[in-house]
Amino acid sequence: MLKSIFLLAFAAASALAQTQPAPGGCTTNSFTFPSWFVHNFTANPAKHQAHYTLVNRAANYTLNIGSVELKAATAIVHVFEFWYCDDRKTPKADAAHQSVRQAYDGLKFEASGNASVPLVCDGDACKSSNPVDLVKGSLSTPCCGALSKTPKWTLGTIIFINETGDGSSAIQSQSIQFQVTNEATGHVVDRKSRYNIRTDAVFNPRSWKFEINETWYCDVVDSAKPVSITGTGSTTLPLNCSTVSTTTYCQADNVPVQGQVSSETALAPYSIEDPIPSADGCTISSVVSPSWVLSNFELDKSTGDDVSSAAISFNLRLNTQNSLFDFPVFVYHDGVKLGDAETWYPGSFGAGEQPLAPKTASFQYADKTQEVAIKTDWVCIDIDPEHPVQFSGVATTKLPQLECEETDHGLARCVSAQGYTWTSAVSNVTWKSLEAGSV
């Protein structure tokens, strides 16, 4: 007969001193790894009693309330909890805006989960067969499942640029950008790795052959029996190309890569439940301290005293410590009115570039004060690829000293110093969840 028991656990905090806390801070761990340790589980099914202690791994403190369903040889522990993290000292929000910052000093998190605890009984006295059990939260690490038996990857936003060079202004070069999605785990990598998942890729520009070798981790069957899986695959990219002058742009999207497992290695019990400390990525940076990195600002206008408009361009990328964006986005707009500081001009993205960050951008330009306001939408998928989050906000920046010269075409060109970058904080940040597969 199924029984539900709501209980209080009164274990002393000192008894949990040997519990290994997750290595990141409260905010980082709460986003990436909500989970709980179950310590010293005992039960008496005949009396409908159970006792245990929970430890919130993200916040590293003892929790005193939970619920249990007792069966013949198994107990199911249910956890629902909300908590606050103030390790980032998040400023209070403007109540007039729907902000990702809370109206209190800490960020609020909610998570729920359940886990089966195997019981060993001696008469009416039962206890867990494990010294410590683990309850995963609703945002736990993506699972692998049976999909890892036949690995498959999807290549998205592939951009191959072949510059043959002209011997003077254009230098011969080749470059490729792409995203890789492991269909077994949902893990997305843009030539860099999340959670230290190792992804190696080789592209042959002559044959267009693409090869991938990736190692990932699974514990979907049993958290006590995790495995490391290495898979390989290859395909010929169906690139669609166009040539302008000496530059050839080739693109493709949603290219499947079938693969096979090359090795599978057993890991230590619960080892992949210990998150690897990492710098802030897209989502956490967007929540606690969003800002943009700007560079290569350029203003082109006609010479003379009666000039009323100009062409403006600049490079933009999200400011994170662990960025998935290798290259900034080139944003430009022709016909910016120099005497109008109120109009928002939609930014166009440069040829051969993919607007990974931001998704959309518009800007205002104040010629008298040399200020630029940038209104952007950007999307983060680094924590939960199945549930992307779109952020929106405005950043206002004072331009650095510009170097101006007159070109051979009768234009006055003003640019920021070569290689110089500066940051601009984003204010009034709002966010919304997007449907799976919408990005």
Short mmCIF file of C-alpha atoms in Angstrom, two decimals:
data_model
loop_
_atom_site.label_atom_id
_atom_site.label_comp_id
_atom_site.label_asym_id
_atom_site.label_seq_id
_atom_site.Cartn_x
_atom_site.Cartn_y
_atom_site.Cartn_z
CA MET A 1 0.00 0.00 0.00
CA LEU A 2 1.34 3.43 -0.93
CA LYS A 3 1.90 5.77 1.97
CA SER A 4 2.88 9.44 1.91
CA ILE A 5 4.70 10.71 4.96
CA PHE A 6 5.47 14.38 5.57
CA LEU A 7 8.22 14.71 8.08
CA LEU A 8 10.77 16.91 9.75
CA ALA A 9 14.39 15.81 9.90
CA PHE A 10 16.43 16.99 12.87
CA ALA A 11 19.94 15.78 12.05
CA ALA A 12 22.69 17.97 13.46
CA ALA A 13 24.46 20.11 10.89
CA SER A 14 27.84 19.01 12.20
CA ALA A 15 27.08 15.45 11.18
CA LEU A 16 27.14 16.57 7.55
CA ALA A 17 30.61 18.04 7.62
CA GLN A 18 31.95 15.40 5.25
CA THR A 19 29.42 16.18 2.51
CA GLN A 20 31.16 17.43 -0.62
CA PRO A 21 29.56 20.72 -1.67
CA ALA A 22 29.34 21.63 -5.32
CA PRO A 23 32.46 23.65 -6.19
CA GLY A 24 30.79 26.70 -7.77
CA GLY A 25 29.00 29.58 -6.04
CA CYS A 26 25.34 29.56 -5.03
CA THR A 27 24.09 31.41 -8.12
CA THR A 28 26.11 29.39 -10.62
CA ASN A 29 25.23 26.04 -9.01
CA SER A 30 21.53 26.93 -8.69
CA PHE A 31 21.31 27.60 -12.43
CA THR A 32 23.39 24.64 -13.54
CA PHE A 33 22.86 22.00 -10.90
CA PRO A 34 19.97 22.04 -8.39
CA SER A 35 20.13 18.81 -6.37
CA TRP A 36 19.99 17.44 -2.86
CA PHE A 37 21.90 14.84 -0.86
CA VAL A 38 19.79 12.48 1.28
CA HIS A 39 21.67 11.52 4.45
CA ASN A 40 20.97 8.84 7.05
CA PHE A 41 17.63 7.68 5.67
CA THR A 42 15.70 5.42 8.07
CA ALA A 43 12.06 4.35 8.02
CA ASN A 44 9.46 2.30 9.87
CA PRO A 45 6.77 1.43 7.30
CA ALA A 46 4.50 -0.11 9.92
CA LYS A 47 4.33 3.18 11.81
CA HIS A 48 4.42 5.31 8.67
CA GLN A 49 7.56 7.04 9.88
CA ALA A 50 10.71 8.15 8.09
CA HIS A 51 13.69 10.24 9.11
CA TYR A 52 16.45 11.74 7.00
CA THR A 53 18.30 14.96 6.31
CA LEU A 54 18.56 16.82 3.02
CA VAL A 55 21.48 18.99 1.95
CA ASN A 56 20.88 21.53 -0.82
CA ARG A 57 24.01 21.15 -2.95
CA ALA A 58 23.64 24.46 -4.76
CA ALA A 59 23.35 26.55 -1.59
CA ASN A 60 25.22 24.05 0.68
CA TYR A 61 22.88 24.09 3.66
CA THR A 62 20.72 21.59 5.56
CA LEU A 63 17.04 21.32 4.65
CA ASN A 64 14.54 20.15 7.26
CA ILE A 65 11.34 19.39 5.32
CA GLY A 66 10.49 16.79 2.69
CA SER A 67 7.93 14.14 1.77
CA VAL A 68 8.25 10.38 1.32
CA GLU A 69 6.27 7.58 -0.31
CA LEU A 70 7.01 4.20 1.27
CA LYS A 71 6.68 0.97 -0.69
CA ALA A 72 7.74 -2.57 0.17
CA ALA A 73 11.48 -2.19 -0.44
CA THR A 74 11.72 1.35 -1.75
CA ALA A 75 11.16 4.87 -0.51
CA ILE A 76 10.57 7.73 -2.93
CA VAL A 77 11.82 11.06 -1.61
CA HIS A 78 10.11 14.15 -3.03
CA VAL A 79 11.65 17.60 -2.76
CA PHE A 80 10.24 21.00 -3.67
CA GLU A 81 12.19 24.00 -2.48
CA PHE A 82 12.82 27.66 -3.18
CA TRP A 83 15.89 29.49 -1.97
CA TYR A 84 17.84 32.70 -2.47
CA CYS A 85 21.40 33.38 -3.55
CA ASP A 86 23.11 36.65 -2.69
CA ASP A 87 26.71 35.74 -3.56
CA ARG A 88 26.59 38.07 -6.58
CA LYS A 89 25.24 41.03 -4.56
CA THR A 90 22.61 41.68 -7.20
CA PRO A 91 21.20 45.23 -7.07
CA LYS A 92 17.52 45.75 -6.42
CA ALA A 93 15.26 45.98 -9.45
CA ASP A 94 13.18 48.87 -10.68
CA ALA A 95 9.68 47.74 -9.78
CA ALA A 96 8.32 49.36 -12.95
CA HIS A 97 10.05 46.80 -15.14
CA GLN A 98 9.79 43.03 -15.46
CA SER A 99 13.39 42.40 -14.51
CA VAL A 100 15.43 39.24 -14.15
CA ARG A 101 16.75 40.79 -10.97
CA GLN A 102 14.47 40.32 -8.01
CA ALA A 103 13.07 43.10 -5.81
CA TYR A 104 15.27 41.82 -3.00
CA ASP A 105 18.99 41.48 -2.60
CA GLY A 106 19.18 37.82 -3.63
CA LEU A 107 18.02 35.86 -6.66
CA LYS A 108 15.18 33.43 -6.02
CA PHE A 109 15.37 29.86 -7.32
CA GLU A 110 12.77 27.09 -7.34
CA ALA A 111 13.43 23.45 -8.07
CA SER A 112 11.77 20.09 -7.54
CA GLY A 113 12.78 16.49 -7.93
CA ASN A 114 12.41 12.97 -6.60
CA ALA A 115 14.52 9.86 -6.24
CA SER A 116 14.05 6.23 -5.27
CA VAL A 117 15.90 5.11 -2.15
CA PRO A 118 16.48 1.31 -1.96
CA LEU A 119 15.72 -0.02 1.52
CA VAL A 120 17.29 -2.76 3.61
CA CYS A 121 14.98 -3.86 6.42
CA ASP A 122 15.39 -5.80 9.64
CA GLY A 123 11.85 -6.33 10.84
CA ASP A 124 10.14 -2.95 10.93
CA ALA A 125 13.44 -1.04 10.95
CA CYS A 126 14.54 -0.02 7.47
CA LYS A 127 17.39 2.08 6.19
CA SER A 128 18.84 3.08 2.85
CA SER A 129 21.26 0.61 1.31
CA ASN A 130 23.39 3.62 0.30
CA PRO A 131 25.25 5.85 2.77
CA VAL A 132 24.17 8.87 0.71
CA ASP A 133 21.42 9.15 -1.91
CA LEU A 134 20.97 11.86 -4.50
CA VAL A 135 17.84 13.71 -5.63
CA LYS A 136 18.19 15.54 -8.96
CA GLY A 137 16.36 18.81 -9.47
CA SER A 138 14.30 19.76 -12.51
CA LEU A 139 17.27 21.53 -14.13
CA SER A 140 19.75 18.69 -13.76
CA THR A 141 22.38 17.81 -16.36
CA PRO A 142 20.88 16.68 -19.71
CA CYS A 143 20.61 12.93 -20.05
CA CYS A 144 21.79 10.65 -22.83
CA GLY A 145 19.41 7.73 -22.95
CA ALA A 146 19.45 5.15 -25.67
CA LEU A 147 20.36 7.84 -28.23
CA SER A 148 24.04 7.43 -27.35
CA LYS A 149 24.01 3.93 -28.83
CA THR A 150 23.86 5.45 -32.33
CA PRO A 151 25.42 8.91 -32.00
CA LYS A 152 24.18 11.73 -34.18
CA TRP A 153 25.16 15.37 -34.40
CA THR A 154 23.53 18.30 -36.18
CA LEU A 155 25.71 21.05 -37.64
CA GLY A 156 24.07 24.47 -37.67
CA THR A 157 24.95 27.97 -38.87
CA ILE A 158 27.91 26.75 -40.93
CA ILE A 159 29.83 29.61 -42.55
CA PHE A 160 33.00 28.93 -44.57
CA ILE A 161 34.89 31.93 -45.94
CA ASN A 162 37.63 31.48 -48.54
CA GLU A 163 39.63 34.63 -49.25
CA THR A 164 42.01 34.09 -52.18
CA GLY A 165 43.65 37.48 -51.73
CA ASP A 166 44.61 40.14 -54.25
CA GLY A 167 48.24 40.60 -53.30
CA SER A 168 47.69 43.98 -51.65
CA SER A 169 44.68 44.86 -49.46
CA ALA A 170 43.15 41.37 -49.16
CA ILE A 171 45.21 38.66 -47.48
CA GLN A 172 44.74 35.00 -48.45
CA SER A 173 42.90 33.17 -45.65
CA GLN A 174 40.26 30.56 -44.86
CA SER A 175 37.92 30.39 -41.86
CA ILE A 176 34.92 28.35 -40.76
CA GLN A 177 32.26 28.90 -38.11
CA PHE A 178 29.70 26.35 -36.99
CA GLN A 179 27.59 25.01 -34.15
CA VAL A 180 27.47 21.34 -33.18
CA THR A 181 24.52 19.79 -31.35
CA ASN A 182 24.86 16.31 -29.86
CA GLU A 183 21.38 14.82 -30.36
CA ALA A 184 21.86 12.37 -27.47
CA THR A 185 22.59 15.01 -24.84
CA GLY A 186 21.29 18.23 -26.36
CA HIS A 187 24.72 19.71 -25.76
CA VAL A 188 25.53 22.62 -28.08
CA VAL A 189 29.08 23.69 -28.78
CA ASP A 190 30.26 26.56 -30.96
CA ARG A 191 33.87 25.36 -31.35
CA LYS A 192 34.18 25.56 -27.55
CA SER A 193 33.08 23.15 -24.85
CA ARG A 194 30.59 23.33 -22.00
CA TYR A 195 31.14 21.24 -18.85
CA ASN A 196 34.53 20.17 -20.26
CA ILE A 197 32.85 17.99 -22.88
CA ARG A 198 35.64 17.32 -25.36
CA THR A 199 34.74 18.03 -28.98
CA ASP A 200 37.30 17.78 -31.78
CA ALA A 201 36.39 18.67 -35.36
CA VAL A 202 38.32 18.59 -38.63
CA PHE A 203 37.25 20.27 -41.89
CA ASN A 204 38.94 19.69 -45.24
CA PRO A 205 38.33 22.79 -47.41
CA ARG A 206 39.22 20.91 -50.60
CA SER A 207 36.79 18.02 -50.22
CA TRP A 208 34.37 19.74 -47.80
CA LYS A 209 34.60 16.67 -45.59
CA PHE A 210 33.74 17.30 -41.93
CA GLU A 211 34.80 14.90 -39.14
CA ILE A 212 33.87 15.00 -35.46
CA ASN A 213 35.19 13.18 -32.39
CA GLU A 214 33.38 13.90 -29.12
CA THR A 215 33.42 12.56 -25.56
CA TRP A 216 30.35 13.02 -23.35
CA TYR A 217 28.94 11.59 -20.12
CA CYS A 218 25.77 9.70 -19.22
CA ASP A 219 24.07 8.60 -16.02
CA VAL A 220 20.48 8.29 -17.22
CA VAL A 221 20.17 4.63 -16.18
CA ASP A 222 21.76 4.93 -12.73
CA SER A 223 23.54 7.90 -11.18
CA ALA A 224 25.76 5.45 -9.34
CA LYS A 225 26.95 3.98 -12.65
CA PRO A 226 27.93 6.87 -14.94
CA VAL A 227 29.84 6.26 -18.16
CA SER A 228 32.08 8.23 -20.47
CA ILE A 229 31.23 7.75 -24.16
CA THR A 230 33.35 8.69 -27.15
CA GLY A 231 31.76 8.81 -30.58
CA THR A 232 32.94 9.69 -34.07
CA GLY A 233 31.20 10.68 -37.28
CA SER A 234 31.80 12.32 -40.65
CA THR A 235 29.94 13.84 -43.59
CA THR A 236 30.50 15.98 -46.68
CA LEU A 237 29.06 19.45 -46.13
CA PRO A 238 26.44 20.54 -48.73
CA LEU A 239 27.72 24.11 -48.88
CA ASN A 240 25.98 26.78 -50.93
CA CYS A 241 28.56 29.33 -52.11
CA SER A 242 28.70 32.76 -53.69
CA THR A 243 31.74 34.83 -54.66
CA VAL A 244 32.22 38.58 -54.35
CA SER A 245 35.53 39.86 -55.72
CA THR A 246 38.21 37.67 -54.10
CA THR A 247 35.99 36.35 -51.30
CA THR A 248 33.83 33.22 -51.46
CA TYR A 249 31.09 32.80 -48.82
CA CYS A 250 29.71 29.30 -48.28
CA GLN A 251 26.80 28.46 -45.98
CA ALA A 252 24.75 25.49 -44.81
CA ASP A 253 22.45 24.71 -41.90
CA ASN A 254 20.94 21.69 -40.12
CA VAL A 255 23.38 19.18 -41.58
CA PRO A 256 23.10 15.72 -39.93
CA VAL A 257 26.24 13.75 -39.05
CA GLN A 258 25.73 10.04 -38.35
CA GLY A 259 28.29 8.38 -36.10
CA GLN A 260 29.25 5.38 -34.04
CA VAL A 261 30.54 4.75 -30.53
CA SER A 262 34.30 4.20 -30.46
CA SER A 263 34.69 3.65 -26.70
CA GLU A 264 32.69 3.50 -23.48
CA THR A 265 34.32 3.76 -20.04
CA ALA A 266 32.78 3.31 -16.59
CA LEU A 267 33.30 6.25 -14.20
CA ALA A 268 33.34 6.52 -10.42
CA PRO A 269 29.86 6.47 -8.81
CA TYR A 270 28.09 9.86 -8.88
CA SER A 271 31.18 11.44 -10.44
CA ILE A 272 29.31 13.39 -13.10
CA GLU A 273 27.00 14.82 -10.46
CA ASP A 274 29.91 17.03 -9.35
CA PRO A 275 29.77 20.08 -11.64
CA ILE A 276 33.06 21.42 -12.91
CA PRO A 277 33.76 24.99 -11.81
CA SER A 278 33.53 27.28 -14.79
CA ALA A 279 33.46 30.96 -15.57
CA ASP A 280 30.14 32.71 -16.14
CA GLY A 281 28.58 31.97 -19.50
CA CYS A 282 25.76 33.59 -21.46
CA THR A 283 22.83 33.05 -19.07
CA ILE A 284 24.50 33.88 -15.77
CA SER A 285 26.30 36.90 -17.22
CA SER A 286 22.99 38.13 -18.63
CA VAL A 287 21.33 37.84 -15.22
CA VAL A 288 23.93 39.25 -12.86
CA SER A 289 26.01 41.72 -14.91
CA PRO A 290 24.97 42.00 -18.58
CA SER A 291 27.18 44.15 -20.80
CA TRP A 292 28.40 44.39 -24.37
CA VAL A 293 31.94 44.59 -25.69
CA LEU A 294 32.25 47.12 -28.51
CA SER A 295 35.06 47.60 -31.01
CA ASN A 296 35.87 48.89 -34.50
CA PHE A 297 33.45 51.82 -34.40
CA GLU A 298 33.39 53.65 -37.74
CA LEU A 299 31.52 56.73 -38.99
CA ASP A 300 31.65 57.66 -42.69
CA LYS A 301 30.20 60.92 -43.99
CA SER A 302 30.67 63.36 -46.82
CA THR A 303 33.05 66.26 -46.31
CA GLY A 304 31.68 69.79 -45.94
CA ASP A 305 29.70 71.85 -43.47
CA ASP A 306 26.17 70.89 -44.52
CA VAL A 307 26.47 67.11 -44.03
CA SER A 308 23.28 65.72 -42.45
CA SER A 309 23.75 61.95 -42.50
CA ALA A 310 26.40 59.27 -42.11
CA ALA A 311 26.99 55.53 -42.24
CA ILE A 312 27.81 53.98 -38.86
CA SER A 313 29.16 50.52 -38.07
CA PHE A 314 30.67 48.74 -35.08
CA ASN A 315 31.43 45.28 -33.72
CA LEU A 316 29.42 43.87 -30.82
CA ARG A 317 29.60 40.78 -28.63
CA LEU A 318 28.19 39.73 -25.28
CA ASN A 319 30.64 40.22 -22.41
CA THR A 320 31.06 36.83 -20.71
CA GLN A 321 33.95 35.07 -19.02
CA ASN A 322 33.13 31.84 -20.85
CA SER A 323 31.78 32.94 -24.20
CA LEU A 324 30.37 30.69 -26.91
CA PHE A 325 30.82 33.51 -29.39
CA ASP A 326 34.23 33.38 -31.06
CA PHE A 327 33.62 36.42 -33.22
CA PRO A 328 31.82 39.72 -32.62
CA VAL A 329 28.85 40.66 -34.77
CA PHE A 330 29.36 43.44 -37.31
CA VAL A 331 26.44 45.91 -37.08
CA TYR A 332 25.86 48.78 -39.50
CA HIS A 333 23.26 51.25 -40.78
CA ASP A 334 23.39 53.76 -43.63
CA GLY A 335 21.59 57.10 -43.49
CA VAL A 336 21.98 57.92 -39.79
CA LYS A 337 20.80 61.52 -39.24
CA LEU A 338 23.55 63.40 -37.43
CA GLY A 339 21.22 65.94 -35.82
CA ASP A 340 18.69 63.35 -34.59
CA ALA A 341 19.57 61.64 -31.31
CA GLU A 342 16.09 60.15 -30.77
CA THR A 343 15.59 57.83 -33.76
CA TRP A 344 16.32 54.12 -33.34
CA TYR A 345 18.09 52.73 -36.41
CA PRO A 346 17.78 48.96 -37.06
CA GLY A 347 21.18 47.36 -37.32
CA SER A 348 22.00 45.11 -40.26
CA PHE A 349 24.46 42.27 -39.77
CA GLY A 350 27.48 42.03 -42.03
CA ALA A 351 27.76 39.59 -44.92
CA GLY A 352 29.17 36.21 -43.99
CA GLU A 353 28.45 36.65 -40.28
CA GLN A 354 25.88 34.94 -38.10
CA PRO A 355 23.96 37.02 -35.54
CA LEU A 356 24.60 34.73 -32.59
CA ALA A 357 24.80 37.68 -30.23
CA PRO A 358 22.71 39.70 -30.40
CA LYS A 359 19.61 38.32 -32.10
CA THR A 360 18.46 41.83 -33.06
CA ALA A 361 20.03 45.24 -32.52
CA SER A 362 19.06 48.87 -33.09
CA PHE A 363 20.89 52.00 -32.02
CA GLN A 364 20.67 55.74 -31.48
CA TYR A 365 23.55 58.11 -32.20
CA ALA A 366 24.04 61.51 -30.53
CA ASP A 367 26.57 63.45 -32.57
CA LYS A 368 26.95 66.32 -30.09
CA THR A 369 27.70 64.16 -27.04
CA GLN A 370 29.38 61.31 -28.97
CA GLU A 371 27.13 58.72 -27.33
CA VAL A 372 25.53 55.58 -28.74
CA ALA A 373 22.55 53.77 -27.20
CA ILE A 374 22.14 50.13 -28.28
CA LYS A 375 18.84 48.25 -27.86
CA THR A 376 19.31 44.50 -28.20
CA ASP A 377 17.65 41.10 -27.92
CA TRP A 378 19.91 38.11 -27.35
CA VAL A 379 19.32 34.43 -26.66
CA CYS A 380 21.13 32.12 -24.23
CA ILE A 381 21.08 28.32 -24.52
CA ASP A 382 24.23 27.43 -22.56
CA ILE A 383 22.45 26.14 -19.42
CA ASP A 384 19.37 24.45 -20.91
CA PRO A 385 19.41 24.11 -24.73
CA GLU A 386 15.86 22.72 -24.70
CA HIS A 387 14.53 25.88 -23.03
CA PRO A 388 16.25 28.96 -24.52
CA VAL A 389 15.90 32.31 -22.79
CA GLN A 390 15.70 35.62 -24.64
CA PHE A 391 17.03 38.72 -22.88
CA SER A 392 16.38 42.34 -23.85
CA GLY A 393 17.91 45.60 -22.69
CA VAL A 394 19.52 48.92 -23.56
CA ALA A 395 23.19 49.87 -23.23
CA THR A 396 24.42 53.47 -23.51
CA THR A 397 28.09 54.17 -24.11
CA LYS A 398 30.36 57.14 -24.57
CA LEU A 399 32.49 56.69 -27.66
CA PRO A 400 36.27 56.68 -27.27
CA GLN A 401 38.44 59.22 -29.02
CA LEU A 402 37.99 58.74 -32.78
CA GLU A 403 40.72 59.12 -35.38
CA CYS A 404 39.48 60.93 -38.50
CA GLU A 405 40.86 61.20 -42.02
CA GLU A 406 39.64 62.03 -45.52
CA THR A 407 39.53 59.08 -47.90
CA ASP A 408 40.25 58.96 -51.62
CA HIS A 409 36.51 58.85 -52.31
CA GLY A 410 35.82 62.23 -50.72
CA LEU A 411 34.55 60.84 -47.43
CA ALA A 412 35.48 61.77 -43.90
CA ARG A 413 36.12 58.54 -42.01
CA CYS A 414 36.31 58.49 -38.19
CA VAL A 415 37.27 55.25 -36.44
CA SER A 416 38.16 53.98 -32.99
CA ALA A 417 41.73 52.83 -32.46
CA GLN A 418 42.61 49.50 -34.09
CA GLY A 419 42.21 46.65 -31.59
CA TYR A 420 40.65 48.86 -28.89
CA THR A 421 37.59 47.46 -27.09
CA TRP A 422 35.34 48.88 -24.40
CA THR A 423 32.33 47.64 -22.44
CA SER A 424 28.88 49.08 -21.87
CA ALA A 425 26.51 47.81 -19.17
CA VAL A 426 22.95 46.81 -20.16
CA SER A 427 20.14 48.37 -18.12
CA ASN A 428 16.46 47.50 -17.64
CA VAL A 429 17.04 43.87 -18.60
CA THR A 430 13.92 41.79 -19.22
CA TRP A 431 13.64 38.17 -20.24
CA LYS A 432 11.23 35.59 -21.57
CA SER A 433 11.36 31.86 -22.23
CA LEU A 434 11.26 30.68 -25.84
CA GLU A 435 9.79 27.50 -27.24
CA ALA A 436 12.13 24.58 -27.70
CA GLY A 437 13.66 24.54 -31.17
CA SER A 438 12.88 28.22 -31.83
CA VAL A 439 16.55 29.17 -32.07
#
